[in-house]
Tab-separated table of C-alpha atoms in Angstrom:
chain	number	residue	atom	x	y	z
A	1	UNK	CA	-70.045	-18.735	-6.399
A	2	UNK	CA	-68.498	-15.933	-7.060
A	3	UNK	CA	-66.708	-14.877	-10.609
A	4	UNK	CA	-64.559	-11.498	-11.982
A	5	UNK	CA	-65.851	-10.377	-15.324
A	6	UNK	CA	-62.562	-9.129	-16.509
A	7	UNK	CA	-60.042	-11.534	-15.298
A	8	UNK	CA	-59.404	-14.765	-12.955
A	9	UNK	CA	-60.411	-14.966	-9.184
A	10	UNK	CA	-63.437	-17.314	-9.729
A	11	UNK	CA	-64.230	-18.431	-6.234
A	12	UNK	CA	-66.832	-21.562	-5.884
A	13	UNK	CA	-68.890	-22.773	-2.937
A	14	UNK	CA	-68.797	-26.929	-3.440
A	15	UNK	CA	-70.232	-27.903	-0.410
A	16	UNK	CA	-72.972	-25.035	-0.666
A	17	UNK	CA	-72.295	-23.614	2.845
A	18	UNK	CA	-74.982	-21.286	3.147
A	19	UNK	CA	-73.982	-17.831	2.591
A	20	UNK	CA	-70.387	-18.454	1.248
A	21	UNK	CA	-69.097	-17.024	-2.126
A	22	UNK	CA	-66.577	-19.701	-2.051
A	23	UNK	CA	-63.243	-20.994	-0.357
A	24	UNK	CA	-59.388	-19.322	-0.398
A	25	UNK	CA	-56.744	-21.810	-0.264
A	26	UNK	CA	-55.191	-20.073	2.740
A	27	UNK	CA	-51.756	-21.349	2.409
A	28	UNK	CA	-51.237	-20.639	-1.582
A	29	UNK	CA	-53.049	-17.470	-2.286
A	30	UNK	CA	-54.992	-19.788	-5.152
A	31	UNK	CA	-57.257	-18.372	-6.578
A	32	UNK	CA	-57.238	-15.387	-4.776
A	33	UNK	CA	-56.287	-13.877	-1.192
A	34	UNK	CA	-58.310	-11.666	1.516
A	35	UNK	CA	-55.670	-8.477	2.139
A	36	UNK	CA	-56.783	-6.266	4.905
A	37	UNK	CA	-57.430	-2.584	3.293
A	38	UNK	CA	-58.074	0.633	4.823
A	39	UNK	CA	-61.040	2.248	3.143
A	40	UNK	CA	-60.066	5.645	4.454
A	41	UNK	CA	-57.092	5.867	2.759
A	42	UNK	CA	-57.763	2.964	-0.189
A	43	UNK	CA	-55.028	1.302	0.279
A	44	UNK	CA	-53.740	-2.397	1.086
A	45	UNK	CA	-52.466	-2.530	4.503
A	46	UNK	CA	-48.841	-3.676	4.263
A	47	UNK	CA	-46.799	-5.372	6.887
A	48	UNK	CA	-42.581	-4.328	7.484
A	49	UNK	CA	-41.468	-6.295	4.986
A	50	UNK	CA	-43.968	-4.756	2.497
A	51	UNK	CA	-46.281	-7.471	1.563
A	52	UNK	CA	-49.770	-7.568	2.175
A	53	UNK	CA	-51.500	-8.577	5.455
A	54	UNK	CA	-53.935	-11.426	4.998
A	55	UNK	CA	-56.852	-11.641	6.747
A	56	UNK	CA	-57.410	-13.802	9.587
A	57	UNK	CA	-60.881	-15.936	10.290
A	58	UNK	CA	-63.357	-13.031	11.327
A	59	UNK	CA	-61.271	-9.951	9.218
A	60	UNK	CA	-62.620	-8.410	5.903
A	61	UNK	CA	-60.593	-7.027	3.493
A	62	UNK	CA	-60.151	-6.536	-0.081
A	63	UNK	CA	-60.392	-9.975	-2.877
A	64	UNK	CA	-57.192	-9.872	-5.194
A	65	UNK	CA	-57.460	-12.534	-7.863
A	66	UNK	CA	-53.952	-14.308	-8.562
A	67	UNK	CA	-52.747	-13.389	-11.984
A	68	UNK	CA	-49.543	-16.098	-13.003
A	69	UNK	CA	-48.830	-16.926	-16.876
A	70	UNK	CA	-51.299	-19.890	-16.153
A	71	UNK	CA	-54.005	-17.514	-15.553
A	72	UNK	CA	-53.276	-14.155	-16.609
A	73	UNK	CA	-54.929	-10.904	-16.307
A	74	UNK	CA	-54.603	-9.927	-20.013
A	75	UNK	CA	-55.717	-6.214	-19.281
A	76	UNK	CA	-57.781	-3.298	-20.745
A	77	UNK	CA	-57.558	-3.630	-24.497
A	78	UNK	CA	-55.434	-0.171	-25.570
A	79	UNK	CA	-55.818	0.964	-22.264
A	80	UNK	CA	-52.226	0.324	-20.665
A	81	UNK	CA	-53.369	2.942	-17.660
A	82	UNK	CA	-56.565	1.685	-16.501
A	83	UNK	CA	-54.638	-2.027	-16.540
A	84	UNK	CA	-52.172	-0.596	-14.234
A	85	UNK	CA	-54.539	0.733	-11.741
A	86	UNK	CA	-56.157	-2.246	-11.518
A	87	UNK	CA	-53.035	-4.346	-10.809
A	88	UNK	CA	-50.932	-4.516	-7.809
A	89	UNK	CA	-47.973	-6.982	-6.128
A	90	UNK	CA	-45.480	-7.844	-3.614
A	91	UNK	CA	-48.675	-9.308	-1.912
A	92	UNK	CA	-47.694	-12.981	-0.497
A	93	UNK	CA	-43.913	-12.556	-2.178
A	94	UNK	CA	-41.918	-10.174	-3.920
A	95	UNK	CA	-42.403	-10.245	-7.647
A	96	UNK	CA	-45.889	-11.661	-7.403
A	97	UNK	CA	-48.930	-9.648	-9.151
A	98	UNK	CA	-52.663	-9.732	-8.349
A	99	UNK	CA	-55.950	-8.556	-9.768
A	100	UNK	CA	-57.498	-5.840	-7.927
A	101	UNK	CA	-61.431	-6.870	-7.728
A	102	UNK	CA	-62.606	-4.105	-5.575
A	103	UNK	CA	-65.137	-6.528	-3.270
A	104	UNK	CA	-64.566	-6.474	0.173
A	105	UNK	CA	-65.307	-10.143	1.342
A	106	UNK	CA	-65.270	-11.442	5.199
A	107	UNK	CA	-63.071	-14.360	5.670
A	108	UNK	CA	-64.270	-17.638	7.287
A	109	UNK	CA	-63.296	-20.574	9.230
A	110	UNK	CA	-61.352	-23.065	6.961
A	111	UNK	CA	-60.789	-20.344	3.957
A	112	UNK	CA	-64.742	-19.725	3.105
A	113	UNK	CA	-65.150	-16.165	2.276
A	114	UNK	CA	-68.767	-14.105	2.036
A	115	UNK	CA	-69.515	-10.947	-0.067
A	116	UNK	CA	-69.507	-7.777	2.010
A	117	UNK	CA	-69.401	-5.079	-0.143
A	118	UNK	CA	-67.643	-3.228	-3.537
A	119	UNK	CA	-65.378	-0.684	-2.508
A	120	UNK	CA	-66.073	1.490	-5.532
A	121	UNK	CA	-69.834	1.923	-4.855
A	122	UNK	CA	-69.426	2.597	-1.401
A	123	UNK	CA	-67.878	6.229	-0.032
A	124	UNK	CA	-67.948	8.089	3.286
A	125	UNK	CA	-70.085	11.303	4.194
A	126	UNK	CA	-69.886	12.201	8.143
A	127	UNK	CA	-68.691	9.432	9.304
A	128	UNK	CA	-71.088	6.970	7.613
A	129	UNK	CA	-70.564	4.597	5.181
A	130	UNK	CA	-72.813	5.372	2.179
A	131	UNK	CA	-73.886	3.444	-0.868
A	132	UNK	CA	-73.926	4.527	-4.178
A	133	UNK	CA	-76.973	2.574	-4.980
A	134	UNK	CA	-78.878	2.914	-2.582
A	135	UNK	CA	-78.570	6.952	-2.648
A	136	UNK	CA	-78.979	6.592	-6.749
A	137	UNK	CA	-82.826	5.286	-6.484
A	138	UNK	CA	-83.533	7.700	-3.540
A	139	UNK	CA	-82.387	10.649	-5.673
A	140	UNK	CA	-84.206	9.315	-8.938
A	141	UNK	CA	-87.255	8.740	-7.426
A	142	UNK	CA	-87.570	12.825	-7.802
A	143	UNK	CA	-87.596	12.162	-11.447
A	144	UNK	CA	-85.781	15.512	-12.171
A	145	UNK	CA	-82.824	13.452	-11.322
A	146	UNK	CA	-83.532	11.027	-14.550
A	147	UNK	CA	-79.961	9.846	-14.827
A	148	UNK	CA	-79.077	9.553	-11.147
A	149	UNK	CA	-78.658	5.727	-11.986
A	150	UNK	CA	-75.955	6.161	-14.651
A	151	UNK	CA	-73.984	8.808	-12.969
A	152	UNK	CA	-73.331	7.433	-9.719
């Protein structure tokens, strides 16, 4: 299972495949869909026509959670800016709008996705990917580092 704090994309795992946040109805985009992203640039990888390209059984890419008037995003309260950059469209058709949830997921036969990774906690030094938590706990073990953990 698999839920957004701020907003819809709640994925769920029914049959409890082992492993599996939960299942993308391929064909509709509900709840969600599985966009192939380049991390380099951070940035959803667009086909000619300028919608998103899903990702195919085996692909990971970025989780946006569908946002209609059924199940809206309702945004940052008094924060119009942050709600933008967390919204994007024109991902399955023109007009459409999604939730960006920043979790890279790996997409599965029959629609099952598994967690991967968050994009925001993850960034690039020589070539290797690096995690922000992981390098948080090595630098506060020091203990002159005492709030490694909140800054990172």
């Amino acid at each position: 299972t698999y839920i957004l704090a701020e907003g819809p994309g709640m994925l769920l795992n029914f049959k409890g495949f082992p492993g599996m946040a939960g299942r993308i109805a391929i064909s509709t985009g509900k709840p969600g869909v599985l966009v192939r992203y380049n991390p380099e640039k951070r940035e959803i990888i667009r086909a000619e026509d300028g919608l998103a390209v899903k990702c195919r059984s085996g692909e990971s890419g970025l989780y946006l959670a569908s946002s209609s008037k059924y199940d809206p995003f309702p945004g940052y309260k008094n924060d119009k800016t942050a709600t933008s950059l967390q919204m994007t469209g024109d991902i399955i058709k023109k007009g459409d709008n999604y939730l960006i949830s920043g979790d890279i997921f790996k997409m599965h036969k029959g629609g099952y996705v598994s967690f991967n990774e968050r994009i925001e906690d993850i960034f690039r030094w020589k070539g290797e990917e690096i995690f922000s938590g992981d390098l948080s706990v090595i630098i506060g073990n020091y203990g002159v580092f005492g709030d490694a953990k909140k800054s990172l």
